[in-house]
GROMACS .gro file of C-alpha atoms in nm:
model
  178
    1UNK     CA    1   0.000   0.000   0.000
    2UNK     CA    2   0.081   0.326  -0.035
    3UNK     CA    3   0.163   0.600   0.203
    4UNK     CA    4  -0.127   0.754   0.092
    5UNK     CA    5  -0.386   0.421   0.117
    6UNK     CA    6  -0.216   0.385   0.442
    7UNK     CA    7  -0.318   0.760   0.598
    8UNK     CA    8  -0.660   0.685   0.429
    9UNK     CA    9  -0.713   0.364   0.616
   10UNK     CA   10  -0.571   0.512   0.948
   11UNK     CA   11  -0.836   0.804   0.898
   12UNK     CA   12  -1.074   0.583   0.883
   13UNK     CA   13  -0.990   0.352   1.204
   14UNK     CA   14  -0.962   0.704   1.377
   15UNK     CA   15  -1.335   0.758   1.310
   16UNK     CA   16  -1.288   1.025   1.021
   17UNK     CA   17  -1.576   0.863   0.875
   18UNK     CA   18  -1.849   0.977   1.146
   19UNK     CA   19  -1.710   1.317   1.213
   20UNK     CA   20  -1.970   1.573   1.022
   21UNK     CA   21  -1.763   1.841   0.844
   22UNK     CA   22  -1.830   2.054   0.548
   23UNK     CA   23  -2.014   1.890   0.297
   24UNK     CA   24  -1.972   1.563   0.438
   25UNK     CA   25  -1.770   1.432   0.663
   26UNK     CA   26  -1.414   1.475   0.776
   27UNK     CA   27  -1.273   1.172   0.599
   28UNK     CA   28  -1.487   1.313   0.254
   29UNK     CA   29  -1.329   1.653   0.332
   30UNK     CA   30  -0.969   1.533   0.356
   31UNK     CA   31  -1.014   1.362   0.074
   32UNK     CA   32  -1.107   1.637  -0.131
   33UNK     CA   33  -0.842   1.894  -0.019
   34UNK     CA   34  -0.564   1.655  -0.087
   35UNK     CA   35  -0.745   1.599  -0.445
   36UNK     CA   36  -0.723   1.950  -0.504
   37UNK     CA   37  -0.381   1.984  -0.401
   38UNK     CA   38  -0.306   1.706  -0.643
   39UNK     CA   39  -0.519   1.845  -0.959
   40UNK     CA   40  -0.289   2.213  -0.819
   41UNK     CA   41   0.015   2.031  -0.891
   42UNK     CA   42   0.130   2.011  -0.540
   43UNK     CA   43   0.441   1.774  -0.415
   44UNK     CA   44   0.362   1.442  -0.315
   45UNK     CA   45   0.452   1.549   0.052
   46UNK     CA   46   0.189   1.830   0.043
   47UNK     CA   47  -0.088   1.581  -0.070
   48UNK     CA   48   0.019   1.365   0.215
   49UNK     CA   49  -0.001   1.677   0.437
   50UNK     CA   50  -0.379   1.793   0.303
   51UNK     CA   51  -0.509   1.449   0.355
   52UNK     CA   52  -0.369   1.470   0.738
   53UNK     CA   53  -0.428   1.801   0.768
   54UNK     CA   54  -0.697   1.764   1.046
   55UNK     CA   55  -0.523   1.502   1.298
   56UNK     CA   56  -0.425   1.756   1.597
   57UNK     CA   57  -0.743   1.935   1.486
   58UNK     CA   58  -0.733   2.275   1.396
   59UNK     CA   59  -0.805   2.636   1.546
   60UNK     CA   60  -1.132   2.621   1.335
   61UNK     CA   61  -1.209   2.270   1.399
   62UNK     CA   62  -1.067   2.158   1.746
   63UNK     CA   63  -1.171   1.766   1.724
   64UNK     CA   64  -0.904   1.548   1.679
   65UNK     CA   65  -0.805   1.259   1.595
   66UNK     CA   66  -0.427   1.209   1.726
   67UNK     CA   67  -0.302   1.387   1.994
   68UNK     CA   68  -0.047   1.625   1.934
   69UNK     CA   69   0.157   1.551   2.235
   70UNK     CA   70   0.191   1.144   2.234
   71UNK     CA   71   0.147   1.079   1.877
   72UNK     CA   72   0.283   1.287   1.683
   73UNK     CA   73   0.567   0.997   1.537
   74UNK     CA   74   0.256   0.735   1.485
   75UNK     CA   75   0.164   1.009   1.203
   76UNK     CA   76   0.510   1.033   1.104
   77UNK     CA   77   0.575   0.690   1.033
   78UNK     CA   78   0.266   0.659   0.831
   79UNK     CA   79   0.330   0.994   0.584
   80UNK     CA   80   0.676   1.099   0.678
   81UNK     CA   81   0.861   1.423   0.873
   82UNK     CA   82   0.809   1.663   0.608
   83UNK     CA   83   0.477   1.596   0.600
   84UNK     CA   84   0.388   1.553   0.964
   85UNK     CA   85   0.577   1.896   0.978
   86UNK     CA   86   0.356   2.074   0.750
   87UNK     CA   87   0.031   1.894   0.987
   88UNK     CA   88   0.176   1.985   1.271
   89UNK     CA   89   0.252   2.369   1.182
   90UNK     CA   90  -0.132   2.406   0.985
   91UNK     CA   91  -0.324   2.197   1.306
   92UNK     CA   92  -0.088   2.419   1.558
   93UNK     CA   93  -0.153   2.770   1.412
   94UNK     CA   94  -0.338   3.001   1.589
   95UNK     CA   95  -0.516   3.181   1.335
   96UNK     CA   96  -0.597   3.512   1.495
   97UNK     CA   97  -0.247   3.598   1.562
   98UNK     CA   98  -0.112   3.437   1.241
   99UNK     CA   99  -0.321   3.506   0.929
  100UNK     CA  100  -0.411   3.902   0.893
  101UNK     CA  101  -0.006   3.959   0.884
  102UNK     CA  102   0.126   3.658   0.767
  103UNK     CA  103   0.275   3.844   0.424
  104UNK     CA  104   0.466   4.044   0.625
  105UNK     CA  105   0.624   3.881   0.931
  106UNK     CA  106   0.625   3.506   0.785
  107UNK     CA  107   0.568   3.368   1.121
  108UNK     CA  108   0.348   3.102   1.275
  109UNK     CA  109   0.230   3.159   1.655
  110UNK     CA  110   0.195   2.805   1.781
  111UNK     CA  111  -0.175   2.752   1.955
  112UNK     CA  112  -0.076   2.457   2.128
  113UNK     CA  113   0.269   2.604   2.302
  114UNK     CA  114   0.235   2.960   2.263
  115UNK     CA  115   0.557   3.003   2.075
  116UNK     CA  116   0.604   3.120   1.724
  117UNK     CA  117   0.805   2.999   1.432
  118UNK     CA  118   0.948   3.238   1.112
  119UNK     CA  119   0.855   3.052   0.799
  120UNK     CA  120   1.033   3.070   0.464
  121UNK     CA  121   1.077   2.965   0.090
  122UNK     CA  122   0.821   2.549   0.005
  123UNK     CA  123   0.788   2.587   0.392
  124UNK     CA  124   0.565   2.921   0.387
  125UNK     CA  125   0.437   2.812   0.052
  126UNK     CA  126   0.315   2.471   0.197
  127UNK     CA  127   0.136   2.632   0.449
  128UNK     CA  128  -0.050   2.911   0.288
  129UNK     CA  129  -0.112   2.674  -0.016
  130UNK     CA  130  -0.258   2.415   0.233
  131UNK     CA  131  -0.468   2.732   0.401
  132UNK     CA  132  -0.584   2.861   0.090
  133UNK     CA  133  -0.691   2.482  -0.044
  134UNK     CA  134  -0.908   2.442   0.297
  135UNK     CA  135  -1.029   2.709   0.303
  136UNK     CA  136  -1.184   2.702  -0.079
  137UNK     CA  137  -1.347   2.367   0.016
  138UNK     CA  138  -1.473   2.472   0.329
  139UNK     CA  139  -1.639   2.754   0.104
  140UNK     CA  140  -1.769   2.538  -0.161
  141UNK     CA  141  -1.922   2.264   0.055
  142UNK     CA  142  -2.061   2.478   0.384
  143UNK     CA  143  -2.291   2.748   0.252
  144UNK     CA  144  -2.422   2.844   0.547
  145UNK     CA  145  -2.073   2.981   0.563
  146UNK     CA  146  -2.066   3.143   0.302
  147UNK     CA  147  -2.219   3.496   0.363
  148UNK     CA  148  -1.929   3.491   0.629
  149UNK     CA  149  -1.648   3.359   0.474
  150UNK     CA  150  -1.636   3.455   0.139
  151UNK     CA  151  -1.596   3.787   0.203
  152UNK     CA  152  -1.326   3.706   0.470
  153UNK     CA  153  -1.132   3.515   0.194
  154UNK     CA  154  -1.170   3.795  -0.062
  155UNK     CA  155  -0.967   4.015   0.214
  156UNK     CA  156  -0.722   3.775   0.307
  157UNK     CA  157  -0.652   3.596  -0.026
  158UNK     CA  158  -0.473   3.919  -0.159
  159UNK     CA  159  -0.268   3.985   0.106
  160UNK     CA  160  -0.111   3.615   0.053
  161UNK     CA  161  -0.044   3.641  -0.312
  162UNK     CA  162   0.323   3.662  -0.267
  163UNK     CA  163   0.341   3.336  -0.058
  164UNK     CA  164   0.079   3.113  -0.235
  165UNK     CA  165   0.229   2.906  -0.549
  166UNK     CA  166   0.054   3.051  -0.883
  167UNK     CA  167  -0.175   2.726  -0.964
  168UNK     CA  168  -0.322   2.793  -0.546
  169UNK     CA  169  -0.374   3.167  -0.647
  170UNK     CA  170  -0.528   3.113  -0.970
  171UNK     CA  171  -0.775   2.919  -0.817
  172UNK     CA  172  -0.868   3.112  -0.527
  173UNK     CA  173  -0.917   3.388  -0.793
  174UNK     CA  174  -1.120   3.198  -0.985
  175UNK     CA  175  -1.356   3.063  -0.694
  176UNK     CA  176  -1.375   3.471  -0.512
  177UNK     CA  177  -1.420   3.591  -0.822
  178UNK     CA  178  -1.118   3.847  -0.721
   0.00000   0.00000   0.00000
């Protein structure tokens, strides 16, 4: 199997399945981001990473379904450190004090530790990219959230158009209409 089969099945035996999320349920969501990713041209590792992305939970979605603390490596050995990394850093941010100035500082403020980490070149890239791919599907498949976020995401989107790769930007453009 592949490292990707085997993050599907463990998403599965973690329950992914019965977790409701936008337009679906988690596992459906996951699915879909790391689809995008893929049809975005995105590495391998960032795929991985999208699929994941919801393990330690997330400052918009705070179930989880590893704990960040004790099993962090269990992740790791199923899609790698560079991916873990990039789960770790997305599930960890603390999107209040990260997001609005992200562009300019580069840094990640930590919502699990309280600490913050400066982010550059495929790292930064990763991590908006992975942002920016969430968020779209979180758009497209929640309307209720729409009237909300939409108009959040035509603020923010610009502001990240030096970090996101130009396949990610295109189509965020597209989808805001921006």
């Amino acid at each position: 199997m592949s490292a990707f089969q085997d993050m599907g099945s463990l998403l599965l035996v973690r329950g992914a399945d019965e977790l409701e999320h936008a337009g679906g349920s988690l596992y459906v969501h996951l699915h879909r981001v790391a689809k995008r990713l893929t049809t975005l041209g995105a590495s391998d590792t960032l795929v991985l990473a999208g699929l994941a992305h919801a393990a330690y939970g997330t400052d918009g979605f705070p179930t989880h379904l590893f704990d960040w603390q004790q099993e962090r490596p269990v992740l790791e050995a199923v899609i790698g450190p560079e991916a873990e990394l990039i789960v770790y850093r997305y599930g960890s941010c603390e999107r209040e004090t990260t997001w609005r100035d992200l562009a300019e500082h580069h840094t990640v403020t930590d919502r699990f530790t309280g600490t913050s980490e400066e982010l550059s070149g495929a790292d930064l890239r990763d991590f908006v990219d992975l942002t920016i791919v969430n968020e779209l599907d979180v758009l497209e498949h929640a309307p209720a959230l729409a009237p909300k976020l939409r108009p959040f995401l035509q603020d923010q989107i610009p502001r990240w158009q030096s970090l996101a790769s130009p396949a990610v930007l295109a189509d965020a453009n597209r989808l805001l209409q921006l």
